[in-house]
Amino acid sequence: MVKEITYKPFGAKAILIEWDSIINDEILADILSFKHKIETLREGFYTDLIVGYNSLTIKYSNQFDAYLNEVEALRVIYKSNLKAQKKINYIWEIPVCYELEFGIDLEAVSQKLNVSIDEVIKLHTNNFYTVFFIGFLPGFLYLGGLNEHLYFERKPNPRLNVAKGSVAIGGKQTGVYPFESPGGWNIIGKTPINLFNIKKDNPCFAKAGDKIQFKSISLNLFCQIEKEIAQDQYQISKTVLDD
């Protein structure tokens, strides 16, 4: 059950709304429902609505004159019976090659967790991961649902260059680096697909509320998919997510 949420000013033109500090699908549903109500009932008042694991930040068009009055208006909106229009959510299947040439931290993770590499891969591919929000980099999906047996501390000294498509785990999270970037998570594989493509109408295929499942593929299939993507002939597998 979602407990009382809190409001606080976030600079002169934003309000930060916070839920319990846990990663939870019920809280995500509550955040997305509130976001929909604000989009419907507060149109024109804001410039952006930013979803986090446990928060929703409202960026306003103008500085509000009476903060407490605005918070009261938001409380009324939150408790309204407005129902969100049903959106279709998907389960996206992301192919991952866990060969050691890509999973450069896979052996270290396996040894420290005292499980085989095959077991690490099995644990990583068995779960469905909820997309909570997108951030850090365009197309970087913040995913909840990592098997607790794969909880693993981040690297004490982040790498300066993590390859595009690297699949990694860090703390209680897993994710994919959509671009070459610095990063402190432990790299266990690589996907050939693009997480963000500016040429697409929808540059990032997934959205908050969708699910991700990683599928282990061979190096040969990795190379084949890579070629298909270069020729714009590859479609990411997806199925409708039933609530």
mmCIF file of C-alpha atoms in Angstrom:
data_model
loop_
_atom_site.group_PDB
_atom_site.id
_atom_site.type_symbol
_atom_site.label_atom_id
_atom_site.label_comp_id
_atom_site.label_asym_id
_atom_site.label_seq_id
_atom_site.Cartn_x
_atom_site.Cartn_y
_atom_site.Cartn_z
ATOM 1 C CA MET A 1 0.000 0.000 0.000
ATOM 2 C CA VAL A 2 1.295 3.451 -0.938
ATOM 3 C CA LYS A 3 1.834 5.642 2.111
ATOM 4 C CA GLU A 4 1.469 9.407 2.369
ATOM 5 C CA ILE A 5 3.557 11.265 -0.173
ATOM 6 C CA THR A 6 5.474 14.455 0.562
ATOM 7 C CA TYR A 7 5.912 17.736 -1.274
ATOM 8 C CA LYS A 8 8.809 20.160 -1.172
ATOM 9 C CA PRO A 9 9.930 23.165 -3.241
ATOM 10 C CA PHE A 10 12.698 22.360 -5.703
ATOM 11 C CA GLY A 11 14.103 25.731 -6.650
ATOM 12 C CA ALA A 12 11.913 28.643 -7.636
ATOM 13 C CA LYS A 13 9.968 26.892 -10.401
ATOM 14 C CA ALA A 14 9.622 23.257 -9.421
ATOM 15 C CA ILE A 15 8.058 20.991 -6.825
ATOM 16 C CA LEU A 16 9.482 17.614 -5.819
ATOM 17 C CA ILE A 17 6.951 14.957 -4.782
ATOM 18 C CA GLU A 18 8.360 11.905 -3.020
ATOM 19 C CA TRP A 19 7.132 8.410 -2.159
ATOM 20 C CA ASP A 20 8.671 5.783 0.122
ATOM 21 C CA SER A 21 12.318 5.204 -0.780
ATOM 22 C CA ILE A 22 11.953 1.701 -2.149
ATOM 23 C CA ILE A 23 11.917 0.308 -5.685
ATOM 24 C CA ASN A 24 8.403 -0.995 -6.052
ATOM 25 C CA ASP A 25 5.975 -1.586 -8.963
ATOM 26 C CA GLU A 26 3.011 -0.340 -6.903
ATOM 27 C CA ILE A 27 4.757 2.963 -6.239
ATOM 28 C CA LEU A 28 5.634 3.285 -9.929
ATOM 29 C CA ALA A 29 1.963 2.769 -10.847
ATOM 30 C CA ASP A 30 0.957 5.472 -8.337
ATOM 31 C CA ILE A 31 3.554 7.902 -9.728
ATOM 32 C CA LEU A 32 2.417 7.308 -13.326
ATOM 33 C CA SER A 33 -1.244 7.699 -12.318
ATOM 34 C CA PHE A 34 -0.497 11.030 -10.605
ATOM 35 C CA LYS A 35 1.531 12.133 -13.633
ATOM 36 C CA HIS A 36 -1.429 11.401 -15.904
ATOM 37 C CA LYS A 37 -3.793 13.397 -13.673
ATOM 38 C CA ILE A 38 -1.447 16.395 -13.724
ATOM 39 C CA GLU A 39 -1.104 16.142 -17.518
ATOM 40 C CA THR A 40 -4.894 16.150 -17.798
ATOM 41 C CA LEU A 41 -5.894 18.653 -15.132
ATOM 42 C CA ARG A 42 -2.875 20.983 -15.003
ATOM 43 C CA GLU A 43 -2.104 21.360 -18.692
ATOM 44 C CA GLY A 44 -0.277 24.600 -19.455
ATOM 45 C CA PHE A 45 1.025 25.039 -15.907
ATOM 46 C CA TYR A 46 4.170 22.983 -16.280
ATOM 47 C CA THR A 47 7.033 22.486 -18.724
ATOM 48 C CA ASP A 48 8.129 19.007 -17.681
ATOM 49 C CA LEU A 49 7.185 16.091 -15.439
ATOM 50 C CA ILE A 50 10.178 13.983 -14.433
ATOM 51 C CA VAL A 51 9.647 10.486 -13.059
ATOM 52 C CA GLY A 52 12.163 8.885 -10.679
ATOM 53 C CA TYR A 53 12.198 5.627 -8.726
ATOM 54 C CA ASN A 54 10.326 7.282 -5.877
ATOM 55 C CA SER A 55 9.602 10.776 -7.075
ATOM 56 C CA LEU A 56 7.841 13.045 -9.512
ATOM 57 C CA THR A 57 9.277 16.489 -10.207
ATOM 58 C CA ILE A 58 7.044 19.161 -11.680
ATOM 59 C CA LYS A 59 8.850 21.934 -13.544
ATOM 60 C CA TYR A 60 6.569 24.959 -13.908
ATOM 61 C CA SER A 61 6.304 27.432 -16.728
ATOM 62 C CA ASN A 62 6.492 30.300 -14.277
ATOM 63 C CA GLN A 63 7.498 30.836 -10.693
ATOM 64 C CA PHE A 64 4.475 30.092 -8.508
ATOM 65 C CA ASP A 65 3.304 32.879 -6.239
ATOM 66 C CA ALA A 66 1.853 30.747 -3.469
ATOM 67 C CA TYR A 67 3.676 27.454 -2.906
ATOM 68 C CA LEU A 68 1.256 26.139 -0.283
ATOM 69 C CA ASN A 69 -1.748 26.867 -2.499
ATOM 70 C CA GLU A 70 -0.124 24.958 -5.351
ATOM 71 C CA VAL A 71 0.602 21.989 -3.079
ATOM 72 C CA GLU A 72 -3.017 21.969 -1.929
ATOM 73 C CA ALA A 73 -4.147 21.963 -5.569
ATOM 74 C CA LEU A 74 -1.856 19.003 -6.215
ATOM 75 C CA ARG A 75 -3.234 17.122 -3.199
ATOM 76 C CA VAL A 76 -6.754 17.515 -4.617
ATOM 77 C CA ILE A 77 -5.580 16.294 -8.027
ATOM 78 C CA TYR A 78 -3.812 13.304 -6.456
ATOM 79 C CA LYS A 79 -6.996 12.222 -4.654
ATOM 80 C CA SER A 80 -9.249 12.758 -7.675
ATOM 81 C CA ASN A 81 -10.933 9.750 -9.245
ATOM 82 C CA LEU A 82 -9.636 10.521 -12.709
ATOM 83 C CA LYS A 83 -8.610 7.260 -14.304
ATOM 84 C CA ALA A 84 -5.559 7.077 -16.505
ATOM 85 C CA GLN A 85 -6.214 6.107 -20.096
ATOM 86 C CA LYS A 86 -5.124 2.546 -20.592
ATOM 87 C CA LYS A 87 -1.697 2.446 -22.215
ATOM 88 C CA ILE A 88 -0.265 -0.626 -23.834
ATOM 89 C CA ASN A 89 2.881 -1.821 -22.137
ATOM 90 C CA TYR A 90 5.268 -4.324 -23.640
ATOM 91 C CA ILE A 91 7.799 -6.935 -22.656
ATOM 92 C CA TRP A 92 10.934 -6.196 -24.705
ATOM 93 C CA GLU A 93 13.419 -8.969 -25.358
ATOM 94 C CA ILE A 94 16.986 -7.695 -25.430
ATOM 95 C CA PRO A 95 19.553 -10.138 -26.868
ATOM 96 C CA VAL A 96 22.780 -10.244 -24.878
ATOM 97 C CA CYS A 97 26.056 -12.006 -25.664
ATOM 98 C CA TYR A 98 27.726 -13.019 -22.401
ATOM 99 C CA GLU A 99 31.027 -14.099 -23.995
ATOM 100 C CA LEU A 100 33.991 -13.074 -21.837
ATOM 101 C CA GLU A 101 35.315 -10.730 -24.515
ATOM 102 C CA PHE A 102 32.207 -8.603 -23.798
ATOM 103 C CA GLY A 103 31.498 -9.568 -20.190
ATOM 104 C CA ILE A 104 34.819 -8.328 -18.923
ATOM 105 C CA ASP A 105 33.749 -8.483 -15.271
ATOM 106 C CA LEU A 106 31.811 -11.723 -15.557
ATOM 107 C CA GLU A 107 34.530 -13.947 -14.103
ATOM 108 C CA ALA A 108 35.098 -11.610 -11.159
ATOM 109 C CA VAL A 109 31.365 -11.469 -10.451
ATOM 110 C CA SER A 110 31.126 -15.252 -10.688
ATOM 111 C CA GLN A 111 34.034 -15.810 -8.313
ATOM 112 C CA LYS A 112 32.934 -13.280 -5.743
ATOM 113 C CA LEU A 113 29.349 -14.544 -5.706
ATOM 114 C CA ASN A 114 30.673 -18.116 -5.595
ATOM 115 C CA VAL A 115 28.444 -19.277 -8.433
ATOM 116 C CA SER A 116 29.331 -20.439 -11.932
ATOM 117 C CA ILE A 117 29.303 -18.088 -14.888
ATOM 118 C CA ASP A 118 26.408 -20.077 -16.337
ATOM 119 C CA GLU A 119 24.467 -19.519 -13.111
ATOM 120 C CA VAL A 120 25.133 -15.771 -13.247
ATOM 121 C CA ILE A 121 23.764 -15.723 -16.808
ATOM 122 C CA LYS A 122 20.774 -17.824 -15.804
ATOM 123 C CA LEU A 123 19.950 -15.548 -12.873
ATOM 124 C CA HIS A 124 20.284 -12.479 -15.082
ATOM 125 C CA THR A 125 18.108 -13.800 -17.915
ATOM 126 C CA ASN A 126 15.384 -15.428 -15.810
ATOM 127 C CA ASN A 127 13.834 -12.225 -14.490
ATOM 128 C CA PHE A 128 11.539 -9.661 -16.016
ATOM 129 C CA TYR A 129 12.761 -6.155 -15.226
ATOM 130 C CA THR A 130 10.437 -3.188 -14.799
ATOM 131 C CA VAL A 131 11.381 0.026 -16.609
ATOM 132 C CA PHE A 132 10.999 2.714 -13.945
ATOM 133 C CA PHE A 133 12.350 5.704 -15.828
ATOM 134 C CA ILE A 134 14.952 6.812 -18.349
ATOM 135 C CA GLY A 135 17.921 8.974 -17.427
ATOM 136 C CA PHE A 136 21.681 9.363 -16.925
ATOM 137 C CA LEU A 137 22.065 9.046 -20.718
ATOM 138 C CA PRO A 138 19.419 9.148 -23.486
ATOM 139 C CA GLY A 139 18.008 5.633 -23.613
ATOM 140 C CA PHE A 140 19.508 4.475 -20.316
ATOM 141 C CA LEU A 141 16.750 2.394 -18.711
ATOM 142 C CA TYR A 142 16.566 2.287 -14.937
ATOM 143 C CA LEU A 143 15.419 -1.252 -14.224
ATOM 144 C CA GLY A 144 14.037 -2.846 -11.080
ATOM 145 C CA GLY A 145 13.842 -6.561 -10.409
ATOM 146 C CA LEU A 146 17.425 -7.795 -10.221
ATOM 147 C CA ASN A 147 17.667 -11.176 -8.482
ATOM 148 C CA GLU A 148 19.099 -10.525 -5.028
ATOM 149 C CA HIS A 149 21.741 -13.200 -5.617
ATOM 150 C CA LEU A 150 23.238 -10.814 -8.200
ATOM 151 C CA TYR A 151 23.445 -7.777 -5.927
ATOM 152 C CA PHE A 152 27.010 -6.636 -6.416
ATOM 153 C CA GLU A 153 28.918 -3.575 -5.273
ATOM 154 C CA ARG A 154 29.873 -1.002 -7.871
ATOM 155 C CA LYS A 155 33.476 -0.683 -8.907
ATOM 156 C CA PRO A 156 35.460 1.598 -6.553
ATOM 157 C CA ASN A 157 37.020 3.347 -9.543
ATOM 158 C CA PRO A 158 34.628 3.774 -12.478
ATOM 159 C CA ARG A 159 35.934 3.082 -15.971
ATOM 160 C CA LEU A 160 36.354 6.145 -18.139
ATOM 161 C CA ASN A 161 35.108 4.340 -21.250
ATOM 162 C CA VAL A 162 32.407 1.700 -21.133
ATOM 163 C CA ALA A 163 31.487 0.386 -24.584
ATOM 164 C CA LYS A 164 28.089 1.098 -26.115
ATOM 165 C CA GLY A 165 25.691 -1.781 -25.498
ATOM 166 C CA SER A 166 27.492 -3.036 -22.401
ATOM 167 C CA VAL A 167 25.147 -4.866 -20.031
ATOM 168 C CA ALA A 168 26.086 -4.409 -16.415
ATOM 169 C CA ILE A 169 25.061 -4.845 -12.793
ATOM 170 C CA GLY A 170 25.716 -2.421 -9.951
ATOM 171 C CA GLY A 171 24.289 -2.510 -6.448
ATOM 172 C CA LYS A 172 20.689 -3.756 -6.771
ATOM 173 C CA GLN A 173 20.353 -2.658 -10.384
ATOM 174 C CA THR A 174 21.095 -3.830 -13.881
ATOM 175 C CA GLY A 175 21.124 -1.874 -17.121
ATOM 176 C CA VAL A 176 22.554 -1.246 -20.558
ATOM 177 C CA TYR A 177 24.901 1.576 -21.509
ATOM 178 C CA PRO A 178 23.287 3.075 -24.646
ATOM 179 C CA PHE A 179 26.447 4.974 -25.577
ATOM 180 C CA GLU A 180 30.141 4.816 -24.800
ATOM 181 C CA SER A 181 30.484 6.593 -21.504
ATOM 182 C CA PRO A 182 32.142 6.459 -18.099
ATOM 183 C CA GLY A 183 30.581 3.881 -15.800
ATOM 184 C CA GLY A 184 31.094 2.122 -12.482
ATOM 185 C CA TRP A 185 28.898 -0.946 -12.896
ATOM 186 C CA ASN A 186 30.265 -4.442 -13.520
ATOM 187 C CA ILE A 187 30.033 -5.463 -17.166
ATOM 188 C CA ILE A 188 28.700 -8.967 -17.764
ATOM 189 C CA GLY A 189 27.746 -8.882 -21.458
ATOM 190 C CA LYS A 190 26.854 -6.795 -24.462
ATOM 191 C CA THR A 191 23.815 -6.285 -26.649
ATOM 192 C CA PRO A 192 24.027 -5.321 -30.341
ATOM 193 C CA ILE A 193 20.751 -3.352 -30.315
ATOM 194 C CA ASN A 194 20.435 0.399 -30.075
ATOM 195 C CA LEU A 195 18.767 1.675 -26.943
ATOM 196 C CA PHE A 196 18.442 5.156 -28.447
ATOM 197 C CA ASN A 197 18.137 6.164 -32.088
ATOM 198 C CA ILE A 198 17.574 9.835 -32.822
ATOM 199 C CA LYS A 199 16.362 8.942 -36.345
ATOM 200 C CA LYS A 200 13.329 7.110 -34.984
ATOM 201 C CA ASP A 201 10.010 8.838 -34.239
ATOM 202 C CA ASN A 202 10.314 7.338 -30.791
ATOM 203 C CA PRO A 203 14.092 7.378 -30.146
ATOM 204 C CA CYS A 204 13.831 5.093 -27.100
ATOM 205 C CA PHE A 205 11.529 2.115 -27.703
ATOM 206 C CA ALA A 206 10.743 1.420 -24.031
ATOM 207 C CA LYS A 207 8.842 3.551 -21.542
ATOM 208 C CA ALA A 208 8.138 3.522 -17.821
ATOM 209 C CA GLY A 209 5.925 0.562 -16.945
ATOM 210 C CA ASP A 210 7.290 -1.703 -19.693
ATOM 211 C CA LYS A 211 9.264 -4.844 -18.900
ATOM 212 C CA ILE A 212 12.654 -5.989 -20.147
ATOM 213 C CA GLN A 213 13.890 -9.545 -20.444
ATOM 214 C CA PHE A 214 17.468 -10.321 -21.423
ATOM 215 C CA LYS A 215 18.051 -13.296 -23.718
ATOM 216 C CA SER A 216 21.427 -15.015 -23.969
ATOM 217 C CA ILE A 217 22.722 -15.276 -27.553
ATOM 218 C CA SER A 218 25.850 -16.683 -29.174
ATOM 219 C CA LEU A 219 28.653 -14.585 -30.617
ATOM 220 C CA ASN A 220 27.608 -15.602 -34.135
ATOM 221 C CA LEU A 221 24.046 -14.410 -33.551
ATOM 222 C CA PHE A 222 25.383 -11.213 -31.994
ATOM 223 C CA CYS A 223 27.335 -10.496 -35.208
ATOM 224 C CA GLN A 224 24.336 -11.369 -37.365
ATOM 225 C CA ILE A 225 22.013 -9.033 -35.430
ATOM 226 C CA GLU A 226 24.648 -6.321 -35.580
ATOM 227 C CA LYS A 227 24.652 -6.564 -39.391
ATOM 228 C CA GLU A 228 20.854 -6.517 -39.542
ATOM 229 C CA ILE A 229 20.781 -3.397 -37.374
ATOM 230 C CA ALA A 230 23.326 -1.680 -39.630
ATOM 231 C CA GLN A 231 21.018 -2.442 -42.569
ATOM 232 C CA ASP A 232 17.968 -1.302 -40.590
ATOM 233 C CA GLN A 233 16.448 -4.781 -40.897
ATOM 234 C CA TYR A 234 16.232 -5.815 -37.262
ATOM 235 C CA GLN A 235 13.099 -5.565 -35.137
ATOM 236 C CA ILE A 236 13.316 -5.914 -31.382
ATOM 237 C CA SER A 237 11.038 -8.701 -30.203
ATOM 238 C CA LYS A 238 8.142 -7.543 -28.039
ATOM 239 C CA THR A 239 4.929 -8.955 -26.578
ATOM 240 C CA VAL A 240 2.026 -7.167 -24.957
ATOM 241 C CA LEU A 241 2.288 -7.061 -21.189
ATOM 242 C CA ASP A 242 -0.915 -8.235 -19.508
ATOM 243 C CA ASP A 243 -1.655 -6.511 -16.209
#
